[in-house]
GROMACS .gro file of C-alpha atoms in nm:
model
  445
    1MET     CA    1   0.000   0.000   0.000
    2GLU     CA    2   0.129   0.343  -0.095
    3LEU     CA    3   0.129   0.611   0.172
    4THR     CA    4  -0.049   0.845  -0.069
    5ASP     CA    5  -0.342   0.602  -0.075
    6LEU     CA    6  -0.402   0.687   0.289
    7ILE     CA    7  -0.466   1.056   0.223
    8PRO     CA    8  -0.839   1.138   0.217
    9THR     CA    9  -0.989   1.245  -0.114
   10PHE     CA   10  -1.092   1.587   0.016
   11GLY     CA   11  -0.746   1.732   0.007
   12ASN     CA   12  -0.373   1.683   0.021
   13THR     CA   13  -0.117   1.568   0.272
   14LEU     CA   14  -0.041   1.916   0.399
   15TYR     CA   15  -0.407   1.981   0.484
   16THR     CA   16  -0.435   1.651   0.669
   17VAL     CA   17  -0.114   1.696   0.866
   18GLY     CA   18  -0.201   2.059   0.942
   19ALA     CA   19  -0.539   1.963   1.089
   20PHE     CA   20  -0.377   1.686   1.293
   21VAL     CA   21  -0.108   1.918   1.430
   22ILE     CA   22  -0.366   2.180   1.531
   23ALA     CA   23  -0.586   1.924   1.705
   24LEU     CA   24  -0.293   1.758   1.881
   25SER     CA   25  -0.138   2.090   1.985
   26VAL     CA   26  -0.462   2.208   2.148
   27ILE     CA   27  -0.504   1.881   2.338
   28VAL     CA   28  -0.140   1.861   2.447
   29ALA     CA   29  -0.137   2.227   2.554
   30VAL     CA   30  -0.442   2.173   2.774
   31HIS     CA   31  -0.302   1.848   2.916
   32GLU     CA   32   0.037   1.995   3.002
   33TYR     CA   33  -0.116   2.316   3.135
   34GLY     CA   34  -0.311   2.100   3.379
   35HIS     CA   35   0.017   1.956   3.509
   36TYR     CA   36   0.176   2.300   3.518
   37ILE     CA   37  -0.092   2.504   3.692
   38VAL     CA   38  -0.184   2.242   3.953
   39GLY     CA   39   0.184   2.181   4.017
   40ARG     CA   40   0.233   2.553   4.072
   41TRP     CA   41  -0.066   2.565   4.307
   42CYS     CA   42   0.089   2.276   4.499
   43GLY     CA   43   0.424   2.453   4.532
   44ILE     CA   44   0.614   2.261   4.262
   45LYS     CA   45   0.831   2.477   4.037
   46ALA     CA   46   0.809   2.427   3.660
   47GLU     CA   47   1.134   2.507   3.478
   48VAL     CA   48   1.011   2.447   3.120
   49PHE     CA   49   0.671   2.433   2.952
   50SER     CA   50   0.726   2.308   2.598
   51LEU     CA   51   0.480   2.269   2.314
   52GLY     CA   52   0.664   2.032   2.083
   53PHE     CA   53   1.005   1.867   2.097
   54GLY     CA   54   1.345   1.931   1.942
   55PRO     CA   55   1.504   2.265   1.852
   56VAL     CA   56   1.338   2.561   2.022
   57LEU     CA   57   1.177   2.809   1.783
   58PHE     CA   58   1.046   3.057   2.038
   59LYS     CA   59   1.085   3.100   2.413
   60ARG     CA   60   1.024   3.342   2.695
   61THR     CA   61   1.056   3.325   3.072
   62ASP     CA   62   0.773   3.440   3.298
   63LYS     CA   63   0.786   3.595   3.645
   64TYR     CA   64   0.774   3.250   3.808
   65GLY     CA   65   1.095   3.147   3.633
   66THR     CA   66   0.924   2.909   3.391
   67GLN     CA   67   1.053   2.904   3.034
   68TRP     CA   68   0.762   2.882   2.789
   69GLN     CA   69   0.872   2.753   2.451
   70VAL     CA   70   0.755   2.627   2.112
   71ALA     CA   71   0.975   2.358   1.957
   72ALA     CA   72   1.017   2.244   1.599
   73LEU     CA   73   0.850   1.901   1.622
   74PRO     CA   74   0.482   1.972   1.702
   75PHE     CA   75   0.382   1.618   1.800
   76GLY     CA   76   0.352   1.646   2.176
   77GLY     CA   77   0.481   1.853   2.464
   78TYR     CA   78   0.594   1.839   2.824
   79VAL     CA   79   0.646   2.022   3.150
   80LYS     CA   80   0.989   1.988   3.310
   81PHE     CA   81   0.974   2.047   3.683
   82LEU     CA   82   1.264   2.132   3.909
   83GLY     CA   83   1.463   1.814   3.978
   84ASP     CA   84   1.346   1.634   3.661
   85ALA     CA   85   1.608   1.483   3.431
   86GLY     CA   86   1.385   1.518   3.126
   87ALA     CA   87   1.034   1.526   2.983
   88ALA     CA   88   0.945   1.189   3.141
   89SER     CA   89   0.982   1.337   3.494
   90ASP     CA   90   1.255   1.089   3.590
   91LYS     CA   91   1.468   1.213   3.878
   92ALA     CA   92   1.791   1.401   3.812
   93SER     CA   93   1.987   1.268   4.111
   94ASP     CA   94   2.286   1.496   4.050
   95VAL     CA   95   2.058   1.801   4.064
   96MET     CA   96   1.858   1.678   4.364
   97ASP     CA   97   2.178   1.622   4.562
   98THR     CA   98   2.269   1.990   4.531
   99LEU     CA   99   1.935   2.122   4.658
  100SER     CA  100   1.853   2.216   5.014
  101ASP     CA  101   1.556   2.059   5.191
  102ALA     CA  102   1.355   2.376   5.133
  103GLU     CA  103   1.438   2.369   4.761
  104LYS     CA  104   1.354   1.999   4.732
  105ARG     CA  105   1.002   2.081   4.851
  106HIS     CA  106   0.955   2.259   4.518
  107THR     CA  107   1.051   1.953   4.309
  108MET     CA  108   0.832   1.669   4.184
  109HIS     CA  109   1.049   1.428   4.384
  110GLY     CA  110   1.063   1.615   4.711
  111ALA     CA  111   0.709   1.750   4.733
  112PRO     CA  112   0.450   1.586   4.960
  113LEU     CA  113   0.276   1.283   4.814
  114TRP     CA  114  -0.058   1.462   4.786
  115ALA     CA  115   0.101   1.741   4.580
  116ARG     CA  116   0.262   1.496   4.340
  117MET     CA  117  -0.059   1.297   4.295
  118PHE     CA  118  -0.269   1.606   4.225
  119THR     CA  119  -0.010   1.736   3.978
  120VAL     CA  120   0.012   1.408   3.786
  121ALA     CA  121  -0.365   1.355   3.774
  122ALA     CA  122  -0.428   1.711   3.656
  123GLY     CA  123  -0.321   1.644   3.296
  124PRO     CA  124  -0.590   1.383   3.216
  125VAL     CA  125  -0.846   1.571   3.428
  126PHE     CA  126  -0.791   1.887   3.222
  127ASN     CA  127  -0.841   1.682   2.904
  128PHE     CA  128  -1.178   1.566   3.036
  129ILE     CA  129  -1.268   1.921   3.138
  130LEU     CA  130  -1.185   2.045   2.785
  131SER     CA  131  -1.415   1.780   2.638
  132ILE     CA  132  -1.699   1.866   2.873
  133ILE     CA  133  -1.668   2.238   2.797
  134VAL     CA  134  -1.662   2.180   2.420
  135PHE     CA  135  -1.958   1.940   2.420
  136ALA     CA  136  -2.156   2.176   2.641
  137GLY     CA  137  -2.055   2.475   2.428
  138VAL     CA  138  -2.168   2.307   2.106
  139ILE     CA  139  -2.512   2.229   2.246
  140LEU     CA  140  -2.540   2.585   2.378
  141PHE     CA  141  -2.445   2.721   2.035
  142THR     CA  142  -2.666   2.492   1.825
  143GLY     CA  143  -2.954   2.468   2.072
  144VAL     CA  144  -3.201   2.183   2.113
  145ALA     CA  145  -3.526   2.129   1.925
  146SER     CA  146  -3.815   2.288   2.112
  147ASP     CA  147  -4.178   2.192   2.159
  148PRO     CA  148  -4.416   2.219   1.985
  149LEU     CA  149  -4.245   2.092   1.670
  150THR     CA  150  -4.201   2.397   1.450
  151VAL     CA  151  -4.033   2.432   1.111
  152GLY     CA  152  -3.711   2.627   1.124
  153GLN     CA  153  -3.475   2.628   0.827
  154ILE     CA  154  -3.601   2.443   0.517
  155ARG     CA  155  -3.361   2.197   0.356
  156GLU     CA  156  -3.353   2.161  -0.022
  157VAL     CA  157  -3.495   1.820  -0.106
  158PRO     CA  158  -3.680   1.698  -0.416
  159GLY     CA  159  -4.055   1.742  -0.395
  160LEU     CA  160  -4.056   1.984  -0.102
  161GLU     CA  161  -4.139   2.294  -0.309
  162ASP     CA  162  -4.322   2.553  -0.097
  163HIS     CA  163  -4.554   2.325   0.099
  164LEU     CA  164  -4.374   2.389   0.429
  165GLN     CA  165  -4.259   2.732   0.546
  166PRO     CA  166  -4.041   2.850   0.834
  167GLY     CA  167  -4.256   2.907   1.140
  168ASP     CA  168  -4.512   2.638   1.054
  169GLU     CA  169  -4.618   2.438   1.359
  170ILE     CA  170  -4.676   2.077   1.256
  171LEU     CA  171  -5.001   1.964   1.415
  172ALA     CA  172  -5.048   1.628   1.240
  173ILE     CA  173  -4.920   1.413   0.954
  174GLU     CA  174  -5.153   1.174   0.775
  175GLY     CA  175  -5.415   1.251   1.038
  176GLN     CA  176  -5.191   1.147   1.329
  177GLU     CA  177  -5.127   1.415   1.590
  178THR     CA  178  -4.755   1.490   1.618
  179PRO     CA  179  -4.600   1.408   1.957
  180GLU     CA  180  -4.333   1.597   2.150
  181VAL     CA  181  -4.000   1.646   1.974
  182ALA     CA  182  -3.829   1.374   2.179
  183GLU     CA  183  -4.077   1.116   2.046
  184PHE     CA  184  -4.093   1.238   1.685
  185ARG     CA  185  -3.844   0.983   1.544
  186ASP     CA  186  -4.056   0.695   1.678
  187PHE     CA  187  -4.365   0.868   1.537
  188ILE     CA  188  -4.211   0.874   1.189
  189GLU     CA  189  -4.192   0.494   1.187
  190THR     CA  190  -4.572   0.478   1.206
  191LEU     CA  191  -4.616   0.683   0.887
  192PRO     CA  192  -4.669   0.530   0.542
  193VAL     CA  193  -4.348   0.540   0.337
  194THR     CA  194  -4.464   0.742   0.036
  195GLU     CA  195  -4.321   1.042  -0.147
  196THR     CA  196  -4.597   1.278  -0.030
  197LEU     CA  197  -4.799   1.291   0.290
  198ALA     CA  198  -5.084   1.508   0.421
  199TYR     CA  199  -4.975   1.774   0.671
  200SER     CA  200  -5.186   1.975   0.915
  201LEU     CA  201  -5.012   2.299   1.009
  202ARG     CA  202  -5.067   2.608   1.218
  203ARG     CA  203  -4.945   2.901   1.011
  204ASP     CA  204  -4.981   3.261   1.124
  205GLY     CA  205  -5.245   3.152   1.377
  206ALA     CA  206  -5.460   2.964   1.125
  207GLU     CA  207  -5.479   2.591   1.058
  208VAL     CA  208  -5.365   2.491   0.709
  209GLU     CA  209  -5.394   2.160   0.523
  210THR     CA  210  -5.123   2.083   0.267
  211THR     CA  211  -4.903   1.806   0.134
  212GLY     CA  212  -4.532   1.756   0.184
  213PRO     CA  213  -4.255   1.500   0.147
  214TYR     CA  214  -4.179   1.209   0.377
  215PRO     CA  215  -4.026   1.382   0.682
  216TYR     CA  216  -3.718   1.159   0.715
  217PRO     CA  217  -3.586   1.098   0.362
  218ALA     CA  218  -3.252   0.944   0.264
  219LEU     CA  219  -3.090   1.281   0.325
  220VAL     CA  220  -2.721   1.322   0.402
  221SER     CA  221  -2.708   1.563   0.695
  222GLY     CA  222  -2.358   1.461   0.805
  223LEU     CA  223  -2.072   1.232   0.709
  224THR     CA  224  -1.839   1.027   0.924
  225ALA     CA  225  -1.477   1.130   0.877
  226GLY     CA  226  -1.291   0.889   0.648
  227SER     CA  227  -1.606   0.690   0.566
  228ALA     CA  228  -1.696   0.521   0.239
  229ALA     CA  229  -1.953   0.794   0.170
  230MET     CA  230  -1.699   1.072   0.218
  231GLU     CA  231  -1.440   0.900   0.002
  232ALA     CA  232  -1.705   0.847  -0.270
  233GLY     CA  233  -1.769   1.224  -0.280
  234LEU     CA  234  -2.108   1.246  -0.110
  235GLU     CA  235  -2.177   1.581   0.053
  236SER     CA  236  -2.401   1.715   0.326
  237GLY     CA  237  -2.735   1.803   0.169
  238ASP     CA  238  -2.733   1.519  -0.087
  239VAL     CA  239  -3.048   1.309  -0.113
  240ILE     CA  240  -3.024   0.944  -0.219
  241THR     CA  241  -3.325   0.869  -0.437
  242ALA     CA  242  -3.244   0.515  -0.556
  243ILE     CA  243  -3.016   0.220  -0.479
  244ASP     CA  244  -2.910  -0.006  -0.767
  245GLY     CA  245  -3.192   0.142  -0.973
  246GLN     CA  246  -3.464   0.083  -0.711
  247PRO     CA  247  -3.629   0.405  -0.587
  248ILE     CA  248  -3.625   0.473  -0.211
  249VAL     CA  249  -3.810   0.731  -0.006
  250SER     CA  250  -3.691   0.697   0.354
  251PHE     CA  251  -3.362   0.686   0.539
  252GLU     CA  252  -3.478   0.357   0.693
  253GLU     CA  253  -3.491   0.201   0.345
  254LEU     CA  254  -3.134   0.317   0.291
  255ARG     CA  255  -3.021   0.178   0.626
  256VAL     CA  256  -3.178  -0.162   0.559
  257ALA     CA  257  -3.034  -0.187   0.208
  258VAL     CA  258  -2.682  -0.102   0.326
  259GLY     CA  259  -2.713  -0.339   0.622
  260GLU     CA  260  -2.813  -0.625   0.393
  261SER     CA  261  -2.543  -0.552   0.133
  262ASP     CA  262  -2.287  -0.785   0.295
  263GLY     CA  263  -2.018  -0.546   0.176
  264SER     CA  264  -2.108  -0.562  -0.194
  265GLU     CA  265  -2.062  -0.251  -0.408
  266MET     CA  266  -2.378  -0.045  -0.442
  267THR     CA  267  -2.483   0.222  -0.691
  268PHE     CA  268  -2.658   0.522  -0.539
  269THR     CA  269  -2.861   0.770  -0.741
  270VAL     CA  270  -2.797   1.106  -0.576
  271TRP     CA  271  -2.995   1.429  -0.601
  272ARG     CA  272  -2.787   1.744  -0.552
  273ASP     CA  273  -2.897   2.100  -0.626
  274GLY     CA  274  -3.167   1.985  -0.866
  275GLU     CA  275  -2.949   1.740  -1.060
  276THR     CA  276  -2.908   1.362  -1.025
  277PHE     CA  277  -2.605   1.139  -1.079
  278ASP     CA  278  -2.488   0.793  -0.984
  279VAL     CA  279  -2.220   0.713  -0.725
  280GLY     CA  280  -2.070   0.371  -0.660
  281LEU     CA  281  -1.945   0.281  -0.314
  282THR     CA  282  -1.887  -0.023  -0.096
  283PRO     CA  283  -2.021  -0.039   0.263
  284ARG     CA  284  -1.770  -0.118   0.535
  285ARG     CA  285  -1.807  -0.347   0.831
  286MET     CA  286  -1.802  -0.143   1.152
  287ASP     CA  287  -1.824  -0.222   1.523
  288LEU     CA  288  -2.052   0.030   1.692
  289PRO     CA  289  -2.068   0.088   2.069
  290LEU     CA  290  -2.405   0.040   2.239
  291GLU     CA  291  -2.536   0.228   2.540
  292ASP     CA  292  -2.521  -0.088   2.752
  293GLY     CA  293  -2.146  -0.118   2.693
  294GLY     CA  294  -2.163  -0.385   2.422
  295PHE     CA  295  -2.097  -0.362   2.051
  296GLU     CA  296  -2.302  -0.412   1.736
  297THR     CA  297  -2.139  -0.507   1.405
  298ARG     CA  298  -2.306  -0.355   1.098
  299TRP     CA  299  -2.236  -0.262   0.737
  300LEU     CA  300  -2.222   0.117   0.707
  301ILE     CA  301  -2.139   0.386   0.454
  302GLY     CA  302  -2.088   0.661   0.714
  303ILE     CA  303  -2.373   0.908   0.681
  304THR     CA  304  -2.628   1.047   0.927
  305GLY     CA  305  -2.980   1.139   0.827
  306GLY     CA  306  -3.198   1.435   0.900
  307LEU     CA  307  -3.548   1.577   0.867
  308VAL     CA  308  -3.657   1.770   0.559
  309PHE     CA  309  -3.637   2.077   0.780
  310GLU     CA  310  -3.439   2.187   1.081
  311PRO     CA  311  -3.672   2.228   1.381
  312MET     CA  312  -3.674   2.555   1.568
  313THR     CA  313  -3.447   2.538   1.868
  314GLU     CA  314  -3.409   2.684   2.212
  315THR     CA  315  -3.095   2.738   2.416
  316PRO     CA  316  -3.066   2.492   2.705
  317GLY     CA  317  -2.970   2.606   3.053
  318LEU     CA  318  -2.608   2.596   3.166
  319VAL     CA  319  -2.678   2.304   3.400
  320ASP     CA  320  -2.842   2.100   3.123
  321ALA     CA  321  -2.558   2.180   2.882
  322ALA     CA  322  -2.296   2.084   3.141
  323GLN     CA  323  -2.481   1.760   3.210
  324TYR     CA  324  -2.484   1.687   2.838
  325GLY     CA  325  -2.108   1.748   2.822
  326VAL     CA  326  -2.044   1.517   3.116
  327ASN     CA  327  -2.266   1.243   2.974
  328GLN     CA  328  -2.101   1.264   2.632
  329THR     CA  329  -1.754   1.239   2.787
  330ILE     CA  330  -1.856   0.943   3.002
  331PHE     CA  331  -2.003   0.769   2.696
  332ILE     CA  332  -1.673   0.805   2.507
  333VAL     CA  333  -1.476   0.669   2.804
  334ARG     CA  334  -1.711   0.372   2.847
  335SER     CA  335  -1.713   0.298   2.474
  336SER     CA  336  -1.334   0.315   2.453
  337LEU     CA  337  -1.283   0.080   2.748
  338SER     CA  338  -1.550  -0.155   2.618
  339GLY     CA  339  -1.389  -0.151   2.273
  340LEU     CA  340  -1.047  -0.242   2.411
  341TRP     CA  341  -1.200  -0.522   2.618
  342HIS     CA  342  -1.393  -0.662   2.322
  343MET     CA  343  -1.080  -0.644   2.104
  344ALA     CA  344  -0.879  -0.828   2.368
  345LYS     CA  345  -1.147  -1.100   2.376
  346GLY     CA  346  -1.153  -1.120   1.997
  347ALA     CA  347  -1.521  -1.021   1.990
  348ILE     CA  348  -1.453  -0.731   1.753
  349SER     CA  349  -1.176  -0.658   1.506
  350SER     CA  350  -0.846  -0.519   1.635
  351CYS     CA  351  -0.857  -0.288   1.332
  352ASN     CA  352  -1.076  -0.060   1.546
  353LEU     CA  353  -0.753   0.057   1.711
  354ARG     CA  354  -0.597   0.324   1.494
  355GLY     CA  355  -0.261   0.498   1.506
  356PRO     CA  356  -0.126   0.839   1.408
  357ILE     CA  357  -0.204   0.807   1.037
  358GLY     CA  358  -0.563   0.707   1.106
  359ILE     CA  359  -0.604   0.988   1.359
  360ALA     CA  360  -0.452   1.236   1.113
  361GLN     CA  361  -0.694   1.121   0.842
  362THR     CA  362  -0.988   1.164   1.075
  363SER     CA  363  -0.876   1.508   1.193
  364GLY     CA  364  -0.836   1.628   0.836
  365ALA     CA  365  -1.171   1.484   0.734
  366ALA     CA  366  -1.340   1.646   1.035
  367ALA     CA  367  -1.183   1.981   0.951
  368SER     CA  368  -1.307   1.951   0.590
  369GLN     CA  369  -1.667   1.940   0.718
  370GLY     CA  370  -1.644   2.270   0.900
  371LEU     CA  371  -1.530   2.430   1.224
  372GLU     CA  372  -1.803   2.274   1.439
  373SER     CA  373  -1.714   1.923   1.323
  374PHE     CA  374  -1.342   1.985   1.383
  375ILE     CA  375  -1.399   2.126   1.732
  376TRP     CA  376  -1.619   1.826   1.815
  377PHE     CA  377  -1.340   1.594   1.698
  378ILE     CA  378  -1.089   1.774   1.922
  379ALA     CA  379  -1.320   1.713   2.219
  380VAL     CA  380  -1.352   1.343   2.136
  381LEU     CA  381  -0.976   1.306   2.091
  382SER     CA  382  -0.913   1.498   2.414
  383THR     CA  383  -1.123   1.244   2.604
  384ALA     CA  384  -0.929   0.959   2.441
  385VAL     CA  385  -0.594   1.118   2.528
  386GLY     CA  386  -0.701   1.174   2.888
  387LEU     CA  387  -0.813   0.813   2.919
  388LEU     CA  388  -0.496   0.675   2.759
  389ASN     CA  389  -0.280   0.871   3.000
  390LEU     CA  390  -0.461   0.713   3.295
  391PHE     CA  391  -0.362   0.361   3.190
  392PRO     CA  392  -0.133   0.210   3.459
  393ILE     CA  393   0.168   0.197   3.228
  394PRO     CA  394   0.500   0.344   3.351
  395VAL     CA  395   0.595   0.661   3.155
  396LEU     CA  396   0.223   0.752   3.140
  397ASP     CA  397   0.046   0.955   3.409
  398GLY     CA  398  -0.140   0.644   3.519
  399GLY     CA  399   0.189   0.466   3.583
  400HIS     CA  400   0.312   0.751   3.801
  401LEU     CA  401  -0.014   0.741   3.995
  402VAL     CA  402   0.043   0.369   4.057
  403PHE     CA  403   0.390   0.450   4.195
  404HIS     CA  404   0.237   0.713   4.421
  405ALA     CA  405  -0.031   0.467   4.537
  406TYR     CA  406   0.246   0.219   4.622
  407GLU     CA  407   0.421   0.488   4.823
  408ALA     CA  408   0.097   0.572   5.005
  409LEU     CA  409   0.051   0.206   5.103
  410THR     CA  410   0.411   0.121   5.196
  411GLY     CA  411   0.532   0.455   5.325
  412LYS     CA  412   0.821   0.472   5.076
  413PRO     CA  413   0.853   0.513   4.699
  414PRO     CA  414   0.986   0.238   4.470
  415SER     CA  415   1.364   0.232   4.450
  416ASP     CA  416   1.539   0.423   4.174
  417ARG     CA  417   1.651   0.094   4.020
  418ALA     CA  418   1.296  -0.045   4.022
  419LEU     CA  419   1.168   0.275   3.868
  420ARG     CA  420   1.424   0.259   3.587
  421ILE     CA  421   1.332  -0.102   3.509
  422LEU     CA  422   0.958  -0.033   3.519
  423MET     CA  423   0.993   0.280   3.306
  424THR     CA  424   1.188   0.080   3.046
  425ILE     CA  425   0.918  -0.188   3.043
  426GLY     CA  426   0.647   0.075   3.017
  427LEU     CA  427   0.822   0.247   2.728
  428ALA     CA  428   0.857  -0.086   2.548
  429LEU     CA  429   0.485  -0.158   2.598
  430LEU     CA  430   0.388   0.185   2.473
  431LEU     CA  431   0.610   0.157   2.165
  432THR     CA  432   0.467  -0.189   2.092
  433LEU     CA  433   0.115  -0.048   2.111
  434MET     CA  434   0.211   0.238   1.879
  435VAL     CA  435   0.365   0.000   1.624
  436PHE     CA  436   0.054  -0.220   1.637
  437ALA     CA  437  -0.174   0.080   1.585
  438LEU     CA  438   0.044   0.205   1.300
  439SER     CA  439   0.029  -0.136   1.133
  440ASN     CA  440  -0.351  -0.112   1.152
  441ASP     CA  441  -0.331   0.225   0.973
  442LEU     CA  442  -0.127   0.065   0.695
  443PHE     CA  443  -0.290  -0.272   0.650
  444CYS     CA  444  -0.647  -0.265   0.784
  445PRO     CA  445  -0.925  -0.189   0.533
   0.00000   0.00000   0.00000
């Protein structure tokens, strides 16, 4: 496989790498700032805060004596505290031996146990906080559909014409009274699947009878980054009107046809801006997390559907938005842990674990869909990075927390020799995991 084959069709290598670097830099900066600021609050002195590795491109020293710098290799970062030998926070014994007891209190190796634990845990915690803030911010910005169901922005779909207008309150469809917004998707399943339906509306205070299209057509309202649909050139706003020459009306018909394809190539007839054309693509087998912690394997092309109109929305309260952010972050953590467990058991494919190339592809694809999609991706990746760093592997934050827990139980830290051995083992495990993930990027479909 050529490396160029891994670059998404929406753009070039530079665009993909640029999006990846931006996403990673934001996440790393937040993670390392968590270590820095909590360490400072706990009385631990930071000598260097670096975004990136290698030759220093820019630096300045603040009033606390910390050198803030940007380095040439923008694929990570670190905080070097007083007494550290390097970015991995291993102890510089020669430096520690020259410090007084008062000075050692300001190092990561001489500070009280509680201060070290808070400082180490702060990095992943700040990643989770970033995710919660972003998820909450998105829902505050976009709003949530409000009751009663009212037409907001009209989407361009074939057959809609001027039957529905912004501000119309939908009272009934096909004689069935419309329920609350939260139950509308279930309500749609009770409707006959035909191109046109009878609508009862309240417009400008008067009740109006009209006809309109099926409310949940095979409309592309969003695409999954790096999916078959994106690589085939489908765009948000497209409407799929036929599959292999057979007309379809609803998104459910599309979902069933793709699910029953068994991975065979399909020809979609697509309506876009008043014109139709055919697109060939092949569904991919995907393992999807379920709310109960399990997984469901399905054939997918990577699109999400939407109504023929965007409902009017209202801004949720700060508490509701924060709760949404917390729930979304918890769902990602649970799904990630469940995915790793199912991969370890062989219940789902190990190809679900992706490495830097796969992440770069996804970041570039997310950026190509707009700022909101890219910001959402950063929040998802931030949760994943926070979770990964909590794994009990030496060299990661979780490994350091294990060492601190050992010290809390025994009253003394592991010996320097034991730490060196464990750090070497941890580094080997981490590199093995990275090589495995990279091989998935190169060889998995």
